[in-house]
mmCIF file of C-alpha atoms in Angstrom:
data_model
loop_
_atom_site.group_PDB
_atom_site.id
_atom_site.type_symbol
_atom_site.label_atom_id
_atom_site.label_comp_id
_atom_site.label_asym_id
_atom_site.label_seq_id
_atom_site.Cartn_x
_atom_site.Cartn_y
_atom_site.Cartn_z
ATOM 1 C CA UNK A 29 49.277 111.102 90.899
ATOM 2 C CA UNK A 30 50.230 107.843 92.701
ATOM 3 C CA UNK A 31 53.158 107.089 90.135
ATOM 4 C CA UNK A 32 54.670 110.681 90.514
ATOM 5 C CA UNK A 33 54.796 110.008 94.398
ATOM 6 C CA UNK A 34 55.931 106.512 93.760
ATOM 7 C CA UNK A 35 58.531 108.198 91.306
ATOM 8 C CA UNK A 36 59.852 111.143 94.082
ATOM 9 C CA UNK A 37 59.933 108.337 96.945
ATOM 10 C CA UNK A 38 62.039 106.304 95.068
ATOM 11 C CA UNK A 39 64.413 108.845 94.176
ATOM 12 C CA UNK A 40 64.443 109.944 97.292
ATOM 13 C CA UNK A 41 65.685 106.739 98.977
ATOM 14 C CA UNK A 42 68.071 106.259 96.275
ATOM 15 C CA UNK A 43 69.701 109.517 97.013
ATOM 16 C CA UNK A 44 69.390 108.604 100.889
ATOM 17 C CA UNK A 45 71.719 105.357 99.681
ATOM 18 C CA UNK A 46 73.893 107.153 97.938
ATOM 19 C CA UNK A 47 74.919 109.602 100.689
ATOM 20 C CA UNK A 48 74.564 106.825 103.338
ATOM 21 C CA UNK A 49 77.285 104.597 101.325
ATOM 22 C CA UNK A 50 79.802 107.903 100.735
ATOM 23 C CA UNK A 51 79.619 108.703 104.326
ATOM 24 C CA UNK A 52 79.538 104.891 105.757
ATOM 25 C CA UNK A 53 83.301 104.680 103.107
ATOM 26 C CA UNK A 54 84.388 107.997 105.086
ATOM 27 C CA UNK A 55 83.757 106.693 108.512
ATOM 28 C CA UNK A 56 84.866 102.895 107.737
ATOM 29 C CA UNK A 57 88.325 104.444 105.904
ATOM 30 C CA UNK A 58 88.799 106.415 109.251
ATOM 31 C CA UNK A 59 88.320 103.933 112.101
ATOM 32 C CA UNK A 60 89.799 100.741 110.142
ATOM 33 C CA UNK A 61 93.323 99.770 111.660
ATOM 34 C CA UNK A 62 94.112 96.336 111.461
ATOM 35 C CA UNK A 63 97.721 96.128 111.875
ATOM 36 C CA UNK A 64 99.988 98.822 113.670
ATOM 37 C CA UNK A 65 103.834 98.838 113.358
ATOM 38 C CA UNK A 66 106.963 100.836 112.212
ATOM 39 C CA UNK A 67 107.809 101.411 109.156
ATOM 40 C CA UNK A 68 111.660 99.719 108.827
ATOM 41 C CA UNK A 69 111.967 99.559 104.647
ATOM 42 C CA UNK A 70 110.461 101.483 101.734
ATOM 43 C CA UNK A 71 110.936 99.812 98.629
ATOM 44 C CA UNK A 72 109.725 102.650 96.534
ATOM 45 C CA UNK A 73 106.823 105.160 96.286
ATOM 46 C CA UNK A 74 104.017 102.777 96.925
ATOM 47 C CA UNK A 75 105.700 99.852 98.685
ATOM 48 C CA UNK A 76 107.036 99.610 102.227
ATOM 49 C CA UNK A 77 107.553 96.835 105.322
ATOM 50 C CA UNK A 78 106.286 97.194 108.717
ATOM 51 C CA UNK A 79 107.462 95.839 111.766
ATOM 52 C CA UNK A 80 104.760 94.849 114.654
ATOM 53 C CA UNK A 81 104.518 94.757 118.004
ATOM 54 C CA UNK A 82 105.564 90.753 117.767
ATOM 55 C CA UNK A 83 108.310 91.824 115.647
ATOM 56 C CA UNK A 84 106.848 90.334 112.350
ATOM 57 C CA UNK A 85 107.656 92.226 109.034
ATOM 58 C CA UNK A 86 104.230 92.918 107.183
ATOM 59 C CA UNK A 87 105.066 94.178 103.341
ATOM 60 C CA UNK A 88 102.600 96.739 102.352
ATOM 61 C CA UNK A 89 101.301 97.915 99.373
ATOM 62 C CA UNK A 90 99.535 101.342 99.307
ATOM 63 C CA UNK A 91 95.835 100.840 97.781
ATOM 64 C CA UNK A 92 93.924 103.117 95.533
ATOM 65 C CA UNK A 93 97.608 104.518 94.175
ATOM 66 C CA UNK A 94 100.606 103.975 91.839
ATOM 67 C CA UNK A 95 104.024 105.938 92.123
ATOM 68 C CA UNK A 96 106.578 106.147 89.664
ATOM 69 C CA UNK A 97 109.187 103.132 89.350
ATOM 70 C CA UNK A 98 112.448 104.181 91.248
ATOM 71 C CA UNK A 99 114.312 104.113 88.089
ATOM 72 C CA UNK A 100 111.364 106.534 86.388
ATOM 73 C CA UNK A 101 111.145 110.272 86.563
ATOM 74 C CA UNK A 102 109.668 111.185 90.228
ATOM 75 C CA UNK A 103 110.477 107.835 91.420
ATOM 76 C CA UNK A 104 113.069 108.638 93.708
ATOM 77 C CA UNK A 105 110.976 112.044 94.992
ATOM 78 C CA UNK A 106 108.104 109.652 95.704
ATOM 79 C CA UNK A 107 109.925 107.184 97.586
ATOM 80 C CA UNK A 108 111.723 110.360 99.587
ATOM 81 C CA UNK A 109 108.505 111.844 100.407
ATOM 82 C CA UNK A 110 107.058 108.639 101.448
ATOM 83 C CA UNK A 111 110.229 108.645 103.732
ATOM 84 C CA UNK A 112 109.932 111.565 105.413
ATOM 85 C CA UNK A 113 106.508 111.253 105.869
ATOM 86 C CA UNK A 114 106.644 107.621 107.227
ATOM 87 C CA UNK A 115 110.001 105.931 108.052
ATOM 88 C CA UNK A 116 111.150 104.991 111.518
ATOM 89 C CA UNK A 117 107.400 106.336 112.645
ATOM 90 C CA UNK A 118 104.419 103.802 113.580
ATOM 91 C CA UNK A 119 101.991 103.866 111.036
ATOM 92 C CA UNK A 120 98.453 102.314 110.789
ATOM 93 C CA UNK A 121 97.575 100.158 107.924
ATOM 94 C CA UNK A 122 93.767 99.585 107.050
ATOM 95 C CA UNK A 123 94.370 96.661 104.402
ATOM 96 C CA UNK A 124 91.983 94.340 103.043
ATOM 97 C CA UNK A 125 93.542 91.934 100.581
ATOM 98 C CA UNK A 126 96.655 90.251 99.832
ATOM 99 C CA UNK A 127 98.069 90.827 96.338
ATOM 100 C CA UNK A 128 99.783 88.352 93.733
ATOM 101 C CA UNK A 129 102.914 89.250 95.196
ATOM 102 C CA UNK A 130 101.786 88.205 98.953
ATOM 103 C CA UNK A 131 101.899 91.692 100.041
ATOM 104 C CA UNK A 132 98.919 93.427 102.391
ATOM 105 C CA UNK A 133 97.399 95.900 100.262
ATOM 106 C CA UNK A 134 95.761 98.681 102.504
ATOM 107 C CA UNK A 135 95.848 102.710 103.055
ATOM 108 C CA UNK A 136 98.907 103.693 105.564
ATOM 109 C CA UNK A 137 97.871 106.184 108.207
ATOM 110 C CA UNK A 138 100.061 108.698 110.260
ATOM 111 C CA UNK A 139 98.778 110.537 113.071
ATOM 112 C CA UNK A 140 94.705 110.016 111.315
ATOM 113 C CA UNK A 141 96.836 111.347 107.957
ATOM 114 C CA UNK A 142 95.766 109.285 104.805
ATOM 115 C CA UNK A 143 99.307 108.984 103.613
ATOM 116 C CA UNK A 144 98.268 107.218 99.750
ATOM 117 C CA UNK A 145 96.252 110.390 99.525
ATOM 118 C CA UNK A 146 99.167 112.323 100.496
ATOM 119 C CA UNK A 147 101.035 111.839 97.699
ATOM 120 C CA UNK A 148 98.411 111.833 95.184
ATOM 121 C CA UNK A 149 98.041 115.374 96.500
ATOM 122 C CA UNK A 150 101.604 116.622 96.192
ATOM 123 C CA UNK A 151 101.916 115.177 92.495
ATOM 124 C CA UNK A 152 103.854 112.052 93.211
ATOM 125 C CA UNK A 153 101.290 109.022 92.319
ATOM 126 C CA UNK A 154 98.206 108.703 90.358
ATOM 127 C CA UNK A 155 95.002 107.794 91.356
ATOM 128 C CA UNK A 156 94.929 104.214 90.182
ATOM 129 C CA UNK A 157 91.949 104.015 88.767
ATOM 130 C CA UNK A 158 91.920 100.227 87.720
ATOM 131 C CA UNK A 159 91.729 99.436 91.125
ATOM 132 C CA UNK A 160 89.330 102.507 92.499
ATOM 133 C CA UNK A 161 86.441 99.693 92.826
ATOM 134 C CA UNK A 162 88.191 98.627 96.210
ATOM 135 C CA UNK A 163 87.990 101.996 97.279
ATOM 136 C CA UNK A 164 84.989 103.554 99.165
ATOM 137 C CA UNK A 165 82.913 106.130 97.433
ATOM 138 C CA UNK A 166 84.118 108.755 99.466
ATOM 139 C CA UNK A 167 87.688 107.929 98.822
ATOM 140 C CA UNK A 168 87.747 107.234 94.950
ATOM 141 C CA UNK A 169 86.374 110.639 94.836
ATOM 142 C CA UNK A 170 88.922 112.266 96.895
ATOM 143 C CA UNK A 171 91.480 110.630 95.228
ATOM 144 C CA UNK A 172 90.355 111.524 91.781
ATOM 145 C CA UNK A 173 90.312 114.859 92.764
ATOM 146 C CA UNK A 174 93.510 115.183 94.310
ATOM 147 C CA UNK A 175 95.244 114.201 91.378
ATOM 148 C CA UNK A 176 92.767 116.592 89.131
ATOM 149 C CA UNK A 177 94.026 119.482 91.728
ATOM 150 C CA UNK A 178 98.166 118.086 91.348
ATOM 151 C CA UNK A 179 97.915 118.256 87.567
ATOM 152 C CA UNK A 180 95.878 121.338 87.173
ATOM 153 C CA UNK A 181 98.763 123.152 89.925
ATOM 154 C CA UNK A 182 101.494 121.479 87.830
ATOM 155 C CA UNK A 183 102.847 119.608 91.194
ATOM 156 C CA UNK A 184 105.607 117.280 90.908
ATOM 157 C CA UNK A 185 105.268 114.607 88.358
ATOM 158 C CA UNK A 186 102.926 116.613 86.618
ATOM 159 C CA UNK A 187 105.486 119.183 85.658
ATOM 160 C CA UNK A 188 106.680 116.906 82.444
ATOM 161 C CA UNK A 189 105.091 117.095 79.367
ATOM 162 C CA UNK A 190 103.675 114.082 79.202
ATOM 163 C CA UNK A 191 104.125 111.798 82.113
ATOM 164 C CA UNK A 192 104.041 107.690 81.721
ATOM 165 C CA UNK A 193 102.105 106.182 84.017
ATOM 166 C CA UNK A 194 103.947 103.562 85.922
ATOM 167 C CA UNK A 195 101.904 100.574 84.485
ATOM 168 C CA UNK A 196 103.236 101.607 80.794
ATOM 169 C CA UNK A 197 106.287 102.084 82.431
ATOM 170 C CA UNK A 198 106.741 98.431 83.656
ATOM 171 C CA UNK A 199 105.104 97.454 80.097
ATOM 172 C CA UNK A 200 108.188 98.933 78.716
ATOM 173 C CA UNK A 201 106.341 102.010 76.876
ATOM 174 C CA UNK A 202 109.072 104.504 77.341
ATOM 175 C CA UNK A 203 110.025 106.983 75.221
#
């Protein structure tokens, strides 16, 4: 009788940790703002340059996504949703590393709006999945179901028959 108690306490606290770590990702992902600026350049879908207060260009890479290439299909929709969503505005970025390319590689917020989410949602970046272990729980999940949602609705990129993911895209995998 001791080992089933033993047993039920244990999975208790583990599914205590479990929701304490999804909501501690929800709440850290919406207070974190470590630089502020406007956005002056986009690059493409995923990649844009903020100005600071100090007047110090910061280029950003969007975490936890991947847009099309601007010369693939949906590239140029990505980067012109990302632009009317974002440019000439002050944006919060919530970054935590600095990629092989020197860029800040964080989650762009408008007005408390997860803007990487954004265009998960509306069909115009996948979830990047090779990366979702930088992610908190609670975002990896909303991610991966925001693009489940896009491709099940048939929203933008997920229109073609069979889109290429940008990473076989850059590999040269085109058809």
């Amino acid at each position: 009788m001791k080992f089933v108690k033993y047993v039920g306490v244990v999975l208790a606290l583990t599914v205590l940790a479990v929701v304490l770590q999804f909501y501690n990702g929800y709440r850290d992902h919406q207070e974190q703002c470590n630089l502020q600026g406007k956005v002056v350049k986009l690059a493409d879908g995923d990649s844009i340059t903020v100005l600071d207060d100090d007047k110090v260009q910061h280029k950003i890479r969007l975490s936890g996504i991947d847009a099309p290439e601007r010369n693939q299909p949906y590239g140029k929709a990505a980067k012109q949703f990302l632009s009317d969503k974002i440019f000439g505005k002050t944006v919060c970025v919530g970054w935590y590393k600095k990629d092989k390319y020197r860029r800040l590689v964080g989650v762009v917020r408008i007005n408390d709006q997860d803007v990487n989410y954004q265009l998960v949602e509306a069909g115009l970046a996948w979830h990047y999945k090779y990366y979702q272990k930088e992610q908190s729980a609670y975002d990896r999940v909303k991610y991966a179901e925001a693009q489940e949602q896009a491709e099940d609705n048939k929203r933008g990129l997920w229109q073609e028959r069979k889109p290429i993911t940008p990473w076989d895209w850059r590999k040269g995998e085109r058809e």
